[in-house]
Amino acid sequence: SFSYLCLQKKQMQFCWYPCCINSLSSSVTSSWKVFLHACYLSLQQIICIRTVHPTFTAWCNSHLRKAGTQIENIEEDFRNGLKLMLLLEVISGERLPKPDRGKMRFHKIANVNKALDYIASKGVKLVSIGAEEIVDGNVKMTLGMIWTIILRFAIQDISVEGKSNSTNVNNYFFTENGLGLCALIHRHRPDLIDYSKLNKDDPIGNINLAMEIAEKHLDIPKMLDAEDIVNTPKPDERAIMTYVSCFYHAFAGAEQAETAANRICKVLAVNQENERLMEEYERLASELLEWIRRTIPWLENRTPEKTMQAMQKKLEDFRDYRRKHKPPKVQEKCQLEINFNTLQTKLRISNRPAFMPSEGKMVSDIAGAWQRLEQAEKGYEEWLLNEIRRLERLEHLAEKFRQKASTHEQWAYGKEQILLQKDYESASLTEVRAMLRKHEAFESDLAAHQDRVEQIAAIAQELNELDYHDAASVNDRCQKICDQWDSLGTLTQKRREALERTEKLLETIDQLHLEFAKRAAPFNNWMEGAMEDLQDMFIVHSIEEIQSLISAHDQFKATLPEADGERQAILSIQNEVEKVIQSYSMRISASNPYSTVTVEEIRTKWEKVKQLVPQRDQSLQEELARQHANERLRRQFAAQANVIGPWIQTKMEEIARSSIEMTGPLEDQMNQLKQYEQNIINYKHNIDKLEGDHQLIQEALVFDNKHTNYTMEHIRVGWELLLTTIARTINEVETQILTRDAKGITQEQMNDFRASFNHFDRRKNGLMDHDDFRACLISMGYDLGEAEFARIMTLVDPNGQGTVTFQSFIDFMTRETADTDTAEQVIASFRILASDKPYILADELRRELPPEQAQYCIKRMPPYTGPGSVPGALDYTSFSSALYGESDL
């Protein structure tokens, strides 16, 4: 009755018990005191069970609801062991042995034993708790078992300033007018409670407010009664510790989620930056390859033009390409290689797989395309120059053909009509004799023109062999001349036969006319040939050639006095004819019947020859001056090229030597290389000046230079190689600085790495072959088998080039100590955000991550198809592995 009364009045205090016992009179027997003490202990146990029972039940349901179930009566619902095993699986995240599904007692005992064995496997000692008591519904044993589970999985890792202290928990959170629990929530979630508005005089209201907010916002079920806590001098510590532990896990989980989100944000930011760099590389590589693809067909086009002007235009276009279009592409190619090396270094530092560009866009592919471009470029320039020489030769031959053909056509004009005449039939003896002599003179003239006709035919044939664009008209004109020449030969022969038949009838021959004709015709041919030679075009490429022409012209001038004597002799014959006619008053014409060459014609042509001689002198002297100017251009270009060429070679050797021999801090090495680069850039004006001199040489059509072995192409290639080498060397030092800073390598370590590398670099070219690298590893204590060495070589020489660079050597030496994220760390971070589920939902990503990176994950995560999948579940495990190249996602 006494116990029942106390239970009905929860506010009753227990402080009366010591006073009650002490106030009993001495007349009361000791057996009554024992009885009262037993009643007091029984009452305490009943109140404890009444307090702990709902707390433990709520705690169990807070975990079981994750599996979609709950319990109503703790001592009944755990009797078959099924929900007990399920509870342990939920709170531990591990699989227990498969439970027995039978309903017999031994099935239940077997399930409970599996649960108790699992608890014992975690280092928990179960004292006086057996499976039979749990199966029989023993409340005390069941609650004791639940308390053991709570201690192990919820409270064991919680400590205050280094040690567990339940009394401190009770005193702090459930005293101070009920403000302690509110203060705990306000500390971690100030948005849930306005601490300044709490009423210190309402402890029950403050505790109820805290428990309601925890249930609504923190997913912590209400496990305690505020009135019991406030009105009981010593509330049950197990219930309070169980409830308070839920706050620890809730707030600790939030902190873990924040840490995991930060880690994921960091990893995703790095991955997004790497993807941006990869896309930028792909874009730049595509643009450069597309430019090369468009340029090579232009350089490989060997369709010749028909005129010198058109070919000169092509040469000018090629100069624009070399000076304006190609240099920026050289810089783009160099920058593309630098970006590729930097990207690969960043990927290695962040523990990402190496970047493999799309098919056909590797650095080696770009280098191969560039080599094909330069090969086509070299062949194109050679073709242009050869084609210009060919067209120049063709123009000269065509003009020479036109001159000779015009001269021959003028000479042959009307000859066929003359040969077809039959004037000898009505002529006198004298006239016939004259006709015969005239015909003999014509035959002599015809024979003299034989060489000219052969020259015309030879020039036409050469024009055909050189593929002259107007060869058809040349062939037609040549064919007409040849046909006319054959006709003249035939007609000449027929007329001679007719005159010889008539000669027997005609016996008078004017010997003087005949002599005039015989001497005037060759002299006339000589004058015509001299005029042709004096007006002939010439092409020379050196001072020696023009001096040879001047010498020949001087020899020609030396023959002029003799020719003048012949001219006077011929004119004296005609003068003698006229004298005879005049002396004898002859009634015949003074014209020579045997020759078409007149005295006036001889005089005219002789004056023409005398006019052409000084003109020829002037043109030869002008050409001599031009050749001297060309020689000065050659010497001027050679003087600069012989300085610039060795300077470039010296700088190349200095850069190669500095990359091996430089010591000290990498920043000092970088400054030294930057100084080298600036010196090289400052030297650019010498290259530009040499380009200007080279252009003058080409415009002057100078094609050789005996004063130097350096061509402009050699200088250009050497200059481009020098710029590429210094840029690549600077990039290597920048990569070493990036590696040093990312992996925490000291300058002393970098010096040691450089000393070791240089020691085993036998060829001193900045590369170690496989044997050198093996010797280096053995010297550092590596016990290498063939398989291990092959594995290491796949790391330092992934492309199988047979050499190891200094950067690969540094990456290998520092790989083991790098502080980088791994796929396992990212998976663990996602598991925290997913509340230990094997999948994660889009809403959870949006809640825990920034919007941009949350959307990045949602877009790239594959659907989760494993056990327990729900609609919209995303597989963060496959996604994390793909980030580090550990899957084909």
JSON list of C-alpha atoms in Angstrom, two decimals, residues 293-426:
[
{"chain": "A", "resi": 293, "resn": "ARG", "atom": "CA", "xyz": [45.23, 20.51, -92.26]},
{"chain": "A", "resi": 294, "resn": "ARG", "atom": "CA", "xyz": [44.18, 23.56, -94.28]},
{"chain": "A", "resi": 295, "resn": "THR", "atom": "CA", "xyz": [47.73, 24.83, -94.84]},
{"chain": "A", "resi": 296, "resn": "ILE", "atom": "CA", "xyz": [49.43, 21.62, -96.02]},
{"chain": "A", "resi": 297, "resn": "PRO", "atom": "CA", "xyz": [47.27, 21.24, -99.21]},
{"chain": "A", "resi": 298, "resn": "TRP", "atom": "CA", "xyz": [48.09, 24.87, -100.07]},
{"chain": "A", "resi": 299, "resn": "LEU", "atom": "CA", "xyz": [51.81, 24.17, -99.64]},
{"chain": "A", "resi": 300, "resn": "GLU", "atom": "CA", "xyz": [51.54, 20.89, -101.56]},
{"chain": "A", "resi": 301, "resn": "ASN", "atom": "CA", "xyz": [49.78, 22.53, -104.51]},
{"chain": "A", "resi": 302, "resn": "ARG", "atom": "CA", "xyz": [52.29, 22.47, -107.35]},
{"chain": "A", "resi": 303, "resn": "THR", "atom": "CA", "xyz": [50.08, 23.87, -110.11]},
{"chain": "A", "resi": 304, "resn": "PRO", "atom": "CA", "xyz": [52.40, 26.23, -112.05]},
{"chain": "A", "resi": 305, "resn": "GLU", "atom": "CA", "xyz": [51.29, 29.65, -113.24]},
{"chain": "A", "resi": 306, "resn": "LYS", "atom": "CA", "xyz": [51.69, 30.82, -116.79]},
{"chain": "A", "resi": 307, "resn": "THR", "atom": "CA", "xyz": [53.36, 34.16, -116.11]},
{"chain": "A", "resi": 308, "resn": "MET", "atom": "CA", "xyz": [56.21, 35.51, -114.00]},
{"chain": "A", "resi": 309, "resn": "GLN", "atom": "CA", "xyz": [53.83, 38.00, -112.36]},
{"chain": "A", "resi": 310, "resn": "ALA", "atom": "CA", "xyz": [51.55, 35.22, -111.11]},
{"chain": "A", "resi": 311, "resn": "MET", "atom": "CA", "xyz": [54.49, 33.23, -109.71]},
{"chain": "A", "resi": 312, "resn": "GLN", "atom": "CA", "xyz": [55.89, 36.37, -108.04]},
{"chain": "A", "resi": 313, "resn": "LYS", "atom": "CA", "xyz": [52.46, 36.80, -106.42]},
{"chain": "A", "resi": 314, "resn": "LYS", "atom": "CA", "xyz": [52.68, 33.24, -105.07]},
{"chain": "A", "resi": 315, "resn": "LEU", "atom": "CA", "xyz": [56.14, 33.95, -103.70]},
{"chain": "A", "resi": 316, "resn": "GLU", "atom": "CA", "xyz": [54.83, 37.09, -101.96]},
{"chain": "A", "resi": 317, "resn": "ASP", "atom": "CA", "xyz": [51.95, 35.06, -100.46]},
{"chain": "A", "resi": 318, "resn": "PHE", "atom": "CA", "xyz": [54.50, 32.55, -99.16]},
{"chain": "A", "resi": 319, "resn": "ARG", "atom": "CA", "xyz": [56.55, 35.34, -97.57]},
{"chain": "A", "resi": 320, "resn": "ASP", "atom": "CA", "xyz": [53.39, 36.62, -95.82]},
{"chain": "A", "resi": 321, "resn": "TYR", "atom": "CA", "xyz": [52.73, 33.11, -94.54]},
{"chain": "A", "resi": 322, "resn": "ARG", "atom": "CA", "xyz": [56.26, 32.79, -93.13]},
{"chain": "A", "resi": 323, "resn": "ARG", "atom": "CA", "xyz": [56.30, 36.26, -91.49]},
{"chain": "A", "resi": 324, "resn": "LYS", "atom": "CA", "xyz": [52.68, 36.78, -90.41]},
{"chain": "A", "resi": 325, "resn": "HIS", "atom": "CA", "xyz": [50.72, 33.52, -90.27]},
{"chain": "A", "resi": 326, "resn": "LYS", "atom": "CA", "xyz": [53.19, 30.89, -89.11]},
{"chain": "A", "resi": 327, "resn": "PRO", "atom": "CA", "xyz": [54.96, 32.65, -86.15]},
{"chain": "A", "resi": 328, "resn": "PRO", "atom": "CA", "xyz": [51.73, 32.87, -84.04]},
{"chain": "A", "resi": 329, "resn": "LYS", "atom": "CA", "xyz": [51.12, 29.17, -84.73]},
{"chain": "A", "resi": 330, "resn": "VAL", "atom": "CA", "xyz": [54.65, 28.38, -83.56]},
{"chain": "A", "resi": 331, "resn": "GLN", "atom": "CA", "xyz": [53.82, 30.13, -80.29]},
{"chain": "A", "resi": 332, "resn": "GLU", "atom": "CA", "xyz": [50.48, 28.27, -80.06]},
{"chain": "A", "resi": 333, "resn": "LYS", "atom": "CA", "xyz": [52.22, 24.93, -80.56]},
{"chain": "A", "resi": 334, "resn": "CYS", "atom": "CA", "xyz": [54.79, 25.73, -77.86]},
{"chain": "A", "resi": 335, "resn": "GLN", "atom": "CA", "xyz": [52.07, 26.95, -75.45]},
{"chain": "A", "resi": 336, "resn": "LEU", "atom": "CA", "xyz": [50.02, 23.82, -76.16]},
{"chain": "A", "resi": 337, "resn": "GLU", "atom": "CA", "xyz": [52.95, 21.59, -75.13]},
{"chain": "A", "resi": 338, "resn": "ILE", "atom": "CA", "xyz": [53.46, 23.70, -71.99]},
{"chain": "A", "resi": 339, "resn": "ASN", "atom": "CA", "xyz": [49.74, 23.48, -71.08]},
{"chain": "A", "resi": 340, "resn": "PHE", "atom": "CA", "xyz": [49.81, 19.72, -71.63]},
{"chain": "A", "resi": 341, "resn": "ASN", "atom": "CA", "xyz": [52.81, 19.24, -69.32]},
{"chain": "A", "resi": 342, "resn": "THR", "atom": "CA", "xyz": [51.25, 21.52, -66.64]},
{"chain": "A", "resi": 343, "resn": "LEU", "atom": "CA", "xyz": [47.95, 19.62, -66.82]},
{"chain": "A", "resi": 344, "resn": "GLN", "atom": "CA", "xyz": [49.70, 16.27, -66.47]},
{"chain": "A", "resi": 345, "resn": "THR", "atom": "CA", "xyz": [51.62, 17.57, -63.45]},
{"chain": "A", "resi": 346, "resn": "LYS", "atom": "CA", "xyz": [48.42, 18.81, -61.78]},
{"chain": "A", "resi": 347, "resn": "LEU", "atom": "CA", "xyz": [46.76, 15.45, -62.43]},
{"chain": "A", "resi": 348, "resn": "ARG", "atom": "CA", "xyz": [49.71, 13.61, -60.87]},
{"chain": "A", "resi": 349, "resn": "ILE", "atom": "CA", "xyz": [49.72, 15.95, -57.86]},
{"chain": "A", "resi": 350, "resn": "SER", "atom": "CA", "xyz": [45.96, 15.46, -57.27]},
{"chain": "A", "resi": 351, "resn": "ASN", "atom": "CA", "xyz": [46.35, 11.67, -57.67]},
{"chain": "A", "resi": 352, "resn": "ARG", "atom": "CA", "xyz": [44.27, 11.67, -60.87]},
{"chain": "A", "resi": 353, "resn": "PRO", "atom": "CA", "xyz": [44.94, 9.46, -63.89]},
{"chain": "A", "resi": 354, "resn": "ALA", "atom": "CA", "xyz": [47.02, 10.91, -66.67]},
{"chain": "A", "resi": 355, "resn": "PHE", "atom": "CA", "xyz": [45.16, 12.89, -69.36]},
{"chain": "A", "resi": 356, "resn": "MET", "atom": "CA", "xyz": [44.84, 11.07, -72.65]},
{"chain": "A", "resi": 357, "resn": "PRO", "atom": "CA", "xyz": [43.72, 13.48, -75.40]},
{"chain": "A", "resi": 358, "resn": "SER", "atom": "CA", "xyz": [41.28, 12.39, -78.07]},
{"chain": "A", "resi": 359, "resn": "GLU", "atom": "CA", "xyz": [42.57, 10.19, -80.86]},
{"chain": "A", "resi": 360, "resn": "GLY", "atom": "CA", "xyz": [44.83, 12.15, -83.15]},
{"chain": "A", "resi": 361, "resn": "LYS", "atom": "CA", "xyz": [45.36, 15.03, -80.68]},
{"chain": "A", "resi": 362, "resn": "MET", "atom": "CA", "xyz": [48.33, 13.75, -78.71]},
{"chain": "A", "resi": 363, "resn": "VAL", "atom": "CA", "xyz": [51.40, 16.02, -78.47]},
{"chain": "A", "resi": 364, "resn": "SER", "atom": "CA", "xyz": [53.20, 13.51, -80.68]},
{"chain": "A", "resi": 365, "resn": "ASP", "atom": "CA", "xyz": [50.36, 13.74, -83.24]},
{"chain": "A", "resi": 366, "resn": "ILE", "atom": "CA", "xyz": [50.66, 17.53, -83.28]},
{"chain": "A", "resi": 367, "resn": "ALA", "atom": "CA", "xyz": [54.45, 17.26, -83.62]},
{"chain": "A", "resi": 368, "resn": "GLY", "atom": "CA", "xyz": [54.04, 14.83, -86.53]},
{"chain": "A", "resi": 369, "resn": "ALA", "atom": "CA", "xyz": [51.54, 17.12, -88.26]},
{"chain": "A", "resi": 370, "resn": "TRP", "atom": "CA", "xyz": [53.90, 20.06, -87.70]},
{"chain": "A", "resi": 371, "resn": "GLN", "atom": "CA", "xyz": [56.79, 18.08, -89.22]},
{"chain": "A", "resi": 372, "resn": "ARG", "atom": "CA", "xyz": [54.66, 17.31, -92.29]},
{"chain": "A", "resi": 373, "resn": "LEU", "atom": "CA", "xyz": [53.83, 21.01, -92.52]},
{"chain": "A", "resi": 374, "resn": "GLU", "atom": "CA", "xyz": [57.49, 22.03, -92.44]},
{"chain": "A", "resi": 375, "resn": "GLN", "atom": "CA", "xyz": [58.39, 19.35, -95.00]},
{"chain": "A", "resi": 376, "resn": "ALA", "atom": "CA", "xyz": [55.68, 20.63, -97.34]},
{"chain": "A", "resi": 377, "resn": "GLU", "atom": "CA", "xyz": [56.81, 24.19, -96.64]},
{"chain": "A", "resi": 378, "resn": "LYS", "atom": "CA", "xyz": [60.43, 23.44, -97.57]},
{"chain": "A", "resi": 379, "resn": "GLY", "atom": "CA", "xyz": [59.41, 21.69, -100.79]},
{"chain": "A", "resi": 380, "resn": "TYR", "atom": "CA", "xyz": [57.02, 24.51, -101.68]},
{"chain": "A", "resi": 381, "resn": "GLU", "atom": "CA", "xyz": [59.70, 27.21, -101.46]},
{"chain": "A", "resi": 382, "resn": "GLU", "atom": "CA", "xyz": [62.11, 25.15, -103.57]},
{"chain": "A", "resi": 383, "resn": "TRP", "atom": "CA", "xyz": [59.37, 24.59, -106.15]},
{"chain": "A", "resi": 384, "resn": "LEU", "atom": "CA", "xyz": [58.54, 28.31, -106.26]},
{"chain": "A", "resi": 385, "resn": "LEU", "atom": "CA", "xyz": [62.15, 29.28, -106.92]},
{"chain": "A", "resi": 386, "resn": "ASN", "atom": "CA", "xyz": [62.62, 26.56, -109.56]},
{"chain": "A", "resi": 387, "resn": "GLU", "atom": "CA", "xyz": [59.36, 27.56, -111.24]},
{"chain": "A", "resi": 388, "resn": "ILE", "atom": "CA", "xyz": [60.40, 31.22, -111.34]},
{"chain": "A", "resi": 389, "resn": "ARG", "atom": "CA", "xyz": [63.72, 30.21, -112.95]},
{"chain": "A", "resi": 390, "resn": "ARG", "atom": "CA", "xyz": [61.82, 28.08, -115.45]},
{"chain": "A", "resi": 391, "resn": "LEU", "atom": "CA", "xyz": [59.40, 30.87, -116.37]},
{"chain": "A", "resi": 392, "resn": "GLU", "atom": "CA", "xyz": [62.27, 33.34, -116.66]},
{"chain": "A", "resi": 393, "resn": "ARG", "atom": "CA", "xyz": [64.02, 30.95, -119.05]},
{"chain": "A", "resi": 394, "resn": "LEU", "atom": "CA", "xyz": [60.77, 30.44, -120.98]},
{"chain": "A", "resi": 395, "resn": "GLU", "atom": "CA", "xyz": [60.15, 34.18, -121.36]},
{"chain": "A", "resi": 396, "resn": "HIS", "atom": "CA", "xyz": [63.68, 34.64, -122.66]},
{"chain": "A", "resi": 397, "resn": "LEU", "atom": "CA", "xyz": [63.34, 31.79, -125.15]},
{"chain": "A", "resi": 398, "resn": "ALA", "atom": "CA", "xyz": [59.89, 32.94, -126.28]},
{"chain": "A", "resi": 399, "resn": "GLU", "atom": "CA", "xyz": [61.16, 36.49, -126.95]},
{"chain": "A", "resi": 400, "resn": "LYS", "atom": "CA", "xyz": [64.16, 35.10, -128.79]},
{"chain": "A", "resi": 401, "resn": "PHE", "atom": "CA", "xyz": [61.86, 32.88, -130.87]},
{"chain": "A", "resi": 402, "resn": "ARG", "atom": "CA", "xyz": [59.63, 35.85, -131.75]},
{"chain": "A", "resi": 403, "resn": "GLN", "atom": "CA", "xyz": [62.60, 37.97, -132.82]},
{"chain": "A", "resi": 404, "resn": "LYS", "atom": "CA", "xyz": [64.16, 35.28, -135.01]},
{"chain": "A", "resi": 405, "resn": "ALA", "atom": "CA", "xyz": [60.81, 34.27, -136.45]},
{"chain": "A", "resi": 406, "resn": "SER", "atom": "CA", "xyz": [59.94, 37.89, -137.29]},
{"chain": "A", "resi": 407, "resn": "THR", "atom": "CA", "xyz": [63.31, 38.42, -138.95]},
{"chain": "A", "resi": 408, "resn": "HIS", "atom": "CA", "xyz": [62.93, 35.23, -141.00]},
{"chain": "A", "resi": 409, "resn": "GLU", "atom": "CA", "xyz": [59.36, 36.01, -141.98]},
{"chain": "A", "resi": 410, "resn": "GLN", "atom": "CA", "xyz": [60.41, 39.47, -143.14]},
{"chain": "A", "resi": 411, "resn": "TRP", "atom": "CA", "xyz": [63.20, 37.91, -145.22]},
{"chain": "A", "resi": 412, "resn": "ALA", "atom": "CA", "xyz": [61.02, 35.14, -146.64]},
{"chain": "A", "resi": 413, "resn": "TYR", "atom": "CA", "xyz": [58.09, 37.41, -147.40]},
{"chain": "A", "resi": 414, "resn": "GLY", "atom": "CA", "xyz": [57.40, 37.27, -151.21]},
{"chain": "A", "resi": 415, "resn": "LYS", "atom": "CA", "xyz": [60.18, 34.85, -151.98]},
{"chain": "A", "resi": 416, "resn": "GLU", "atom": "CA", "xyz": [57.84, 32.17, -153.24]},
{"chain": "A", "resi": 417, "resn": "GLN", "atom": "CA", "xyz": [56.15, 34.55, -155.68]},
{"chain": "A", "resi": 418, "resn": "ILE", "atom": "CA", "xyz": [59.54, 35.60, -157.05]},
{"chain": "A", "resi": 419, "resn": "LEU", "atom": "CA", "xyz": [60.62, 32.02, -157.51]},
{"chain": "A", "resi": 420, "resn": "LEU", "atom": "CA", "xyz": [57.36, 31.25, -159.30]},
{"chain": "A", "resi": 421, "resn": "GLN", "atom": "CA", "xyz": [57.89, 34.00, -161.92]},
{"chain": "A", "resi": 422, "resn": "LYS", "atom": "CA", "xyz": [58.70, 33.06, -165.54]},
{"chain": "A", "resi": 423, "resn": "ASP", "atom": "CA", "xyz": [60.20, 36.40, -166.52]},
{"chain": "A", "resi": 424, "resn": "TYR", "atom": "CA", "xyz": [63.15, 34.67, -168.15]},
{"chain": "A", "resi": 425, "resn": "GLU", "atom": "CA", "xyz": [60.97, 33.58, -171.03]},
{"chain": "A", "resi": 426, "resn": "SER", "atom": "CA", "xyz": [60.77, 37.07, -172.50]}
]
